[in-house]
mmCIF file with all atom_site columns, C-alpha atoms in Angstrom:
data_model
loop_
_atom_site.group_PDB
_atom_site.id
_atom_site.type_symbol
_atom_site.label_atom_id
_atom_site.label_alt_id
_atom_site.label_comp_id
_atom_site.label_asym_id
_atom_site.label_entity_id
_atom_site.label_seq_id
_atom_site.pdbx_PDB_ins_code
_atom_site.Cartn_x
_atom_site.Cartn_y
_atom_site.Cartn_z
_atom_site.occupancy
_atom_site.B_iso_or_equiv
_atom_site.pdbx_formal_charge
_atom_site.auth_seq_id
_atom_site.auth_comp_id
_atom_site.auth_asym_id
_atom_site.auth_atom_id
_atom_site.pdbx_PDB_model_num
ATOM 1   C CA . MET A 1 1   ? -2.033  -24.435 7.855   1.00 0.00 ? 20  MET A CA 1
ATOM 2   C CA . SER A 1 2   ? 1.737   -24.126 9.069   1.00 0.00 ? 21  SER A CA 1
ATOM 3   C CA . VAL A 1 3   ? 3.215   -20.309 9.002   1.00 0.00 ? 22  VAL A CA 1
ATOM 4   C CA . LYS A 1 4   ? 5.622   -21.469 6.249   1.00 0.00 ? 23  LYS A CA 1
ATOM 5   C CA . LYS A 1 5   ? 2.803   -22.957 4.204   1.00 0.00 ? 24  LYS A CA 1
ATOM 6   C CA . MET A 1 6   ? 0.439   -19.408 4.739   1.00 0.00 ? 25  MET A CA 1
ATOM 7   C CA . GLN A 1 7   ? 3.658   -17.351 3.533   1.00 0.00 ? 26  GLN A CA 1
ATOM 8   C CA . ILE A 1 8   ? 3.995   -19.196 0.416   1.00 0.00 ? 27  ILE A CA 1
ATOM 9   C CA . VAL A 1 9   ? 0.133   -18.843 -0.296  1.00 0.00 ? 28  VAL A CA 1
ATOM 10  C CA . ILE A 1 10  ? 0.069   -15.154 0.589   1.00 0.00 ? 29  ILE A CA 1
ATOM 11  C CA . TRP A 1 11  ? 3.444   -14.439 -1.786  1.00 0.00 ? 30  TRP A CA 1
ATOM 12  C CA . ILE A 1 12  ? 1.759   -16.144 -4.675  1.00 0.00 ? 31  ILE A CA 1
ATOM 13  C CA . VAL A 1 13  ? -1.146  -13.971 -4.342  1.00 0.00 ? 32  VAL A CA 1
ATOM 14  C CA . ILE A 1 14  ? 0.650   -11.358 -4.197  1.00 0.00 ? 33  ILE A CA 1
ATOM 15  C CA . ILE A 1 15  ? 2.650   -11.905 -7.403  1.00 0.00 ? 34  ILE A CA 1
ATOM 16  C CA . GLY A 1 16  ? -0.510  -13.095 -9.200  1.00 0.00 ? 35  GLY A CA 1
ATOM 17  C CA . CYS A 1 17  ? -2.502  -9.847  -8.437  1.00 0.00 ? 36  CYS A CA 1
ATOM 18  C CA . MET A 1 18  ? 0.510   -8.015  -9.765  1.00 0.00 ? 37  MET A CA 1
ATOM 19  C CA . ILE A 1 19  ? 0.538   -10.042 -12.509 1.00 0.00 ? 38  ILE A CA 1
ATOM 20  C CA . ILE A 1 20  ? -3.034  -9.703  -13.155 1.00 0.00 ? 39  ILE A CA 1
ATOM 21  C CA . GLY A 1 21  ? -2.957  -5.741  -12.874 1.00 0.00 ? 40  GLY A CA 1
ATOM 22  C CA . GLY A 1 22  ? -0.128  -5.803  -15.426 1.00 0.00 ? 41  GLY A CA 1
ATOM 23  C CA . PHE A 1 23  ? -2.516  -7.870  -17.903 1.00 0.00 ? 42  PHE A CA 1
ATOM 24  C CA . LEU A 1 24  ? -5.454  -5.669  -17.117 1.00 0.00 ? 43  LEU A CA 1
ATOM 25  C CA . GLY A 1 25  ? -3.276  -2.201  -17.908 1.00 0.00 ? 44  GLY A CA 1
ATOM 26  C CA . ILE A 1 26  ? -2.400  -4.112  -21.122 1.00 0.00 ? 45  ILE A CA 1
ATOM 27  C CA . HIS A 1 27  ? -6.216  -4.756  -22.004 1.00 0.00 ? 46  HIS A CA 1
ATOM 28  C CA . LEU A 1 28  ? -6.538  -1.148  -20.977 1.00 0.00 ? 47  LEU A CA 1
ATOM 29  C CA . ILE A 1 29  ? -4.089  0.026   -23.272 1.00 0.00 ? 48  ILE A CA 1
ATOM 30  C CA . GLY A 1 30  ? -5.435  -2.089  -25.927 1.00 0.00 ? 49  GLY A CA 1
ATOM 31  C CA . LYS A 1 31  ? -9.330  -0.790  -25.704 1.00 0.00 ? 50  LYS A CA 1
ATOM 32  C CA . LYS A 1 32  ? -7.786  2.649   -25.393 1.00 0.00 ? 51  LYS A CA 1
ATOM 33  C CA . THR A 1 33  ? -5.392  2.623   -28.874 1.00 0.00 ? 52  THR A CA 1
ATOM 34  C CA . GLY A 1 34  ? -6.993  -0.575  -30.509 1.00 0.00 ? 53  GLY A CA 1
ATOM 35  C CA . GLU A 1 35  ? -3.218  -2.155  -30.334 1.00 0.00 ? 54  GLU A CA 1
ATOM 36  C CA . TYR A 1 36  ? -2.625  -4.417  -27.683 1.00 0.00 ? 55  TYR A CA 1
ATOM 37  C CA . PRO A 1 37  ? 1.008   -4.078  -26.484 1.00 0.00 ? 56  PRO A CA 1
ATOM 38  C CA . TYR A 1 38  ? 1.754   -7.638  -25.896 1.00 0.00 ? 57  TYR A CA 1
ATOM 39  C CA . GLU A 1 39  ? 5.649   -7.099  -25.648 1.00 0.00 ? 58  GLU A CA 1
ATOM 40  C CA . LEU A 1 40  ? 4.870   -5.732  -22.227 1.00 0.00 ? 59  LEU A CA 1
ATOM 41  C CA . VAL A 1 41  ? 4.120   -9.383  -20.656 1.00 0.00 ? 60  VAL A CA 1
ATOM 42  C CA . PHE A 1 42  ? 7.545   -10.568 -20.408 1.00 0.00 ? 61  PHE A CA 1
ATOM 43  C CA . PRO A 1 43  ? 8.716   -7.144  -18.379 1.00 0.00 ? 62  PRO A CA 1
ATOM 44  C CA . ILE A 1 44  ? 5.715   -7.829  -16.101 1.00 0.00 ? 63  ILE A CA 1
ATOM 45  C CA . VAL A 1 45  ? 6.374   -11.090 -15.124 1.00 0.00 ? 64  VAL A CA 1
ATOM 46  C CA . ILE A 1 46  ? 9.747   -11.020 -15.109 1.00 0.00 ? 65  ILE A CA 1
ATOM 47  C CA . GLY A 1 47  ? 9.543   -7.502  -12.926 1.00 0.00 ? 66  GLY A CA 1
ATOM 48  C CA . SER A 1 48  ? 6.995   -9.219  -10.451 1.00 0.00 ? 67  SER A CA 1
ATOM 49  C CA . GLY A 1 49  ? 9.195   -11.855 -9.919  1.00 0.00 ? 68  GLY A CA 1
ATOM 50  C CA . GLY A 1 50  ? 12.453  -10.115 -9.713  1.00 0.00 ? 69  GLY A CA 1
ATOM 51  C CA . GLY A 1 51  ? 10.876  -7.750  -6.908  1.00 0.00 ? 70  GLY A CA 1
ATOM 52  C CA . PHE A 1 52  ? 9.753   -10.907 -4.665  1.00 0.00 ? 71  PHE A CA 1
ATOM 53  C CA . LEU A 1 53  ? 13.215  -12.535 -5.318  1.00 0.00 ? 72  LEU A CA 1
ATOM 54  C CA . ILE A 1 54  ? 14.698  -9.043  -4.436  1.00 0.00 ? 73  ILE A CA 1
ATOM 55  C CA . PHE A 1 55  ? 12.651  -8.713  -1.414  1.00 0.00 ? 74  PHE A CA 1
ATOM 56  C CA . LEU A 1 56  ? 13.512  -12.469 -0.275  1.00 0.00 ? 75  LEU A CA 1
ATOM 57  C CA . ALA A 1 57  ? 17.636  -11.672 -0.356  1.00 0.00 ? 76  ALA A CA 1
ATOM 58  C CA . ILE A 1 58  ? 16.799  -8.548  1.656   1.00 0.00 ? 77  ILE A CA 1
ATOM 59  C CA . SER A 1 59  ? 14.742  -10.486 3.923   1.00 0.00 ? 78  SER A CA 1
ATOM 60  C CA . LYS A 1 60  ? 17.595  -13.508 4.756   1.00 0.00 ? 79  LYS A CA 1
ATOM 61  C CA . LEU A 1 61  ? 20.303  -10.971 4.640   1.00 0.00 ? 80  LEU A CA 1
ATOM 62  C CA . ASN A 1 62  ? 18.341  -9.213  7.675   1.00 0.00 ? 81  ASN A CA 1
ATOM 63  C CA . LYS A 1 63  ? 17.590  -12.348 9.466   1.00 0.00 ? 82  LYS A CA 1
ATOM 64  C CA . LYS A 1 64  ? 21.428  -13.352 9.510   1.00 0.00 ? 83  LYS A CA 1
ATOM 65  C CA . ARG A 1 65  ? 22.344  -9.989  10.898  1.00 0.00 ? 84  ARG A CA 1
ATOM 66  C CA . ASN A 1 66  ? 19.612  -9.306  13.397  1.00 0.00 ? 85  ASN A CA 1
ATOM 67  C CA . VAL A 1 67  ? 18.963  -12.876 14.735  1.00 0.00 ? 86  VAL A CA 1
ATOM 68  C CA . ASN A 1 68  ? 16.857  -12.338 17.843  1.00 0.00 ? 87  ASN A CA 1
ATOM 69  C CA . VAL A 1 69  ? 15.821  -8.776  17.522  1.00 0.00 ? 88  VAL A CA 1
ATOM 70  C CA . PRO A 1 70  ? 12.403  -7.515  17.042  1.00 0.00 ? 89  PRO A CA 1
ATOM 71  C CA . ASP A 1 71  ? 11.218  -5.305  14.581  1.00 0.00 ? 90  ASP A CA 1
ATOM 72  C CA . PHE A 1 72  ? 8.695   -3.821  17.151  1.00 0.00 ? 91  PHE A CA 1
ATOM 73  C CA . ASP A 1 73  ? 8.381   -3.758  21.159  1.00 0.00 ? 92  ASP A CA 1
ATOM 74  C CA . GLU A 1 74  ? 5.645   -2.885  23.341  1.00 0.00 ? 93  GLU A CA 1
ATOM 75  C CA . ARG A 1 75  ? 6.173   0.794   23.074  1.00 0.00 ? 94  ARG A CA 1
ATOM 76  C CA . SER A 1 76  ? 6.583   1.415   19.633  1.00 0.00 ? 95  SER A CA 1
ATOM 77  C CA . ILE A 1 77  ? 2.986   -0.837  19.285  1.00 0.00 ? 96  ILE A CA 1
ATOM 78  C CA . LYS A 1 78  ? 1.707   1.632   21.531  1.00 0.00 ? 97  LYS A CA 1
ATOM 79  C CA . LEU A 1 79  ? 3.012   4.706   19.794  1.00 0.00 ? 98  LEU A CA 1
ATOM 80  C CA . ILE A 1 80  ? 1.792   3.929   16.242  1.00 0.00 ? 99  ILE A CA 1
ATOM 81  C CA . GLN A 1 81  ? -1.643  2.868   17.568  1.00 0.00 ? 100 GLN A CA 1
ATOM 82  C CA . LYS A 1 82  ? -1.862  6.353   19.526  1.00 0.00 ? 101 LYS A CA 1
ATOM 83  C CA . TYR A 1 83  ? -0.780  8.114   16.239  1.00 0.00 ? 102 TYR A CA 1
ATOM 84  C CA . LEU A 1 84  ? -3.315  6.048   14.292  1.00 0.00 ? 103 LEU A CA 1
ATOM 85  C CA . MET A 1 85  ? -5.824  6.687   16.314  1.00 0.00 ? 104 MET A CA 1
ATOM 86  C CA . PHE A 1 86  ? -5.289  10.263  16.870  1.00 0.00 ? 105 PHE A CA 1
ATOM 87  C CA . ALA A 1 87  ? -4.676  10.655  12.786  1.00 0.00 ? 106 ALA A CA 1
ATOM 88  C CA . LEU A 1 88  ? -7.599  8.874   12.149  1.00 0.00 ? 107 LEU A CA 1
ATOM 89  C CA . TYR A 1 89  ? -10.129 11.568  14.105  1.00 0.00 ? 108 TYR A CA 1
ATOM 90  C CA . MET A 1 90  ? -8.167  14.434  12.943  1.00 0.00 ? 109 MET A CA 1
ATOM 91  C CA . LEU A 1 91  ? -8.627  13.147  9.482   1.00 0.00 ? 110 LEU A CA 1
ATOM 92  C CA . LEU A 1 92  ? -12.195 12.324  9.544   1.00 0.00 ? 111 LEU A CA 1
ATOM 93  C CA . PHE A 1 93  ? -13.127 15.727  11.322  1.00 0.00 ? 112 PHE A CA 1
ATOM 94  C CA . GLY A 1 94  ? -11.174 17.897  8.660   1.00 0.00 ? 113 GLY A CA 1
ATOM 95  C CA . LEU A 1 95  ? -12.552 16.113  5.847   1.00 0.00 ? 114 LEU A CA 1
ATOM 96  C CA . GLY A 1 96  ? -16.178 16.463  7.894   1.00 0.00 ? 115 GLY A CA 1
ATOM 97  C CA . ILE A 1 97  ? -15.344 20.215  7.968   1.00 0.00 ? 116 ILE A CA 1
ATOM 98  C CA . ALA A 1 98  ? -14.196 20.236  4.465   1.00 0.00 ? 117 ALA A CA 1
ATOM 99  C CA . LEU A 1 99  ? -17.380 18.652  3.277   1.00 0.00 ? 118 LEU A CA 1
ATOM 100 C CA . LEU A 1 100 ? -19.396 21.113  5.231   1.00 0.00 ? 119 LEU A CA 1
ATOM 101 C CA . ILE A 1 101 ? -17.333 24.122  3.779   1.00 0.00 ? 120 ILE A CA 1
ATOM 102 C CA . ALA A 1 102 ? -17.897 22.528  0.029   1.00 0.00 ? 121 ALA A CA 1
ATOM 103 C CA . TYR A 1 103 ? -21.578 21.990  0.632   1.00 0.00 ? 122 TYR A CA 1
ATOM 104 C CA . GLY A 1 104 ? -21.877 25.567  2.282   1.00 0.00 ? 123 GLY A CA 1
ATOM 105 C CA . MET A 1 105 ? -20.343 27.044  -0.913  1.00 0.00 ? 124 MET A CA 1
ATOM 106 C CA . GLY A 1 106 ? -23.059 25.460  -3.052  1.00 0.00 ? 125 GLY A CA 1
ATOM 107 C CA . ILE A 1 107 ? -20.298 22.606  -4.403  1.00 0.00 ? 126 ILE A CA 1
ATOM 108 C CA . GLN A 1 108 ? -23.164 19.646  -5.434  1.00 0.00 ? 127 GLN A CA 1
ATOM 109 C CA . TYR A 1 109 ? -20.779 17.392  -7.376  1.00 0.00 ? 128 TYR A CA 1
ATOM 110 C CA . VAL A 1 110 ? -17.372 16.247  -7.132  1.00 0.00 ? 129 VAL A CA 1
ATOM 111 C CA . GLU A 1 111 ? -15.133 15.069  -9.378  1.00 0.00 ? 130 GLU A CA 1
ATOM 112 C CA . THR A 1 112 ? -13.810 11.532  -9.143  1.00 0.00 ? 131 THR A CA 1
ATOM 113 C CA . GLY A 1 113 ? -10.261 12.095  -9.970  1.00 0.00 ? 132 GLY A CA 1
ATOM 114 C CA . PHE A 1 114 ? -10.494 14.686  -6.952  1.00 0.00 ? 133 PHE A CA 1
ATOM 115 C CA . LEU A 1 115 ? -11.575 12.205  -4.353  1.00 0.00 ? 134 LEU A CA 1
ATOM 116 C CA . ILE A 1 116 ? -8.759  9.379   -5.889  1.00 0.00 ? 135 ILE A CA 1
ATOM 117 C CA . ILE A 1 117 ? -6.232  12.312  -5.075  1.00 0.00 ? 136 ILE A CA 1
ATOM 118 C CA . CYS A 1 118 ? -7.750  12.874  -1.528  1.00 0.00 ? 137 CYS A CA 1
ATOM 119 C CA . LEU A 1 119 ? -7.580  9.455   -0.729  1.00 0.00 ? 138 LEU A CA 1
ATOM 120 C CA . PHE A 1 120 ? -3.891  9.226   -2.171  1.00 0.00 ? 139 PHE A CA 1
ATOM 121 C CA . ALA A 1 121 ? -3.127  12.030  0.048   1.00 0.00 ? 140 ALA A CA 1
ATOM 122 C CA . ILE A 1 122 ? -4.713  10.390  3.327   1.00 0.00 ? 141 ILE A CA 1
ATOM 123 C CA . TYR A 1 123 ? -3.012  7.365   2.559   1.00 0.00 ? 142 TYR A CA 1
ATOM 124 C CA . MET A 1 124 ? 0.557   9.140   2.247   1.00 0.00 ? 143 MET A CA 1
ATOM 125 C CA . ILE A 1 125 ? -0.238  11.108  5.494   1.00 0.00 ? 144 ILE A CA 1
ATOM 126 C CA . LEU A 1 126 ? -0.623  7.772   7.382   1.00 0.00 ? 145 LEU A CA 1
ATOM 127 C CA . GLY A 1 127 ? 1.780   6.190   5.981   1.00 0.00 ? 146 GLY A CA 1
ATOM 128 C CA . LEU A 1 128 ? 4.769   8.697   6.177   1.00 0.00 ? 147 LEU A CA 1
ATOM 129 C CA . GLY A 1 129 ? 3.439   9.264   9.840   1.00 0.00 ? 148 GLY A CA 1
ATOM 130 C CA . THR A 1 130 ? 3.381   5.851   10.720  1.00 0.00 ? 149 THR A CA 1
ATOM 131 C CA . LEU A 1 131 ? 7.046   5.629   9.546   1.00 0.00 ? 150 LEU A CA 1
ATOM 132 C CA . VAL A 1 132 ? 7.949   8.644   11.738  1.00 0.00 ? 151 VAL A CA 1
ATOM 133 C CA . VAL A 1 133 ? 6.239   7.200   14.721  1.00 0.00 ? 152 VAL A CA 1
ATOM 134 C CA . LYS A 1 134 ? 8.210   3.845   13.986  1.00 0.00 ? 153 LYS A CA 1
ATOM 135 C CA . ARG A 1 135 ? 11.647  5.460   14.208  1.00 0.00 ? 154 ARG A CA 1
ATOM 136 C CA . LEU A 1 136 ? 10.951  7.189   17.627  1.00 0.00 ? 155 LEU A CA 1
#
């Protein structure tokens, strides 16, 4: 499969997943309230397609401006690798210590919502840190 065909398949899968996620949201709202808000189908489909078209337009403009400038050079890749390795081990070490402290305090059950918030915080730390390292 050529690179162009692979990109098309990837974008179809991403847009399809966004639309399916929106439909699942409508289903969950309907299960909770007993009323399915089908008027949200149009904004879900148009928003997913519109977001793709906006991304495509910005990508084309950037390609015209920066013809042969790579996004990453070897130094940037090494810096990002070093940051991710350091952050991974520090986060694992810190979460392990937090887990041991919680266990030592007698906490045996953890609420699922709290775990979701912790996981979101980890993703935010890694993502924002990677953006900062990319700019160095």
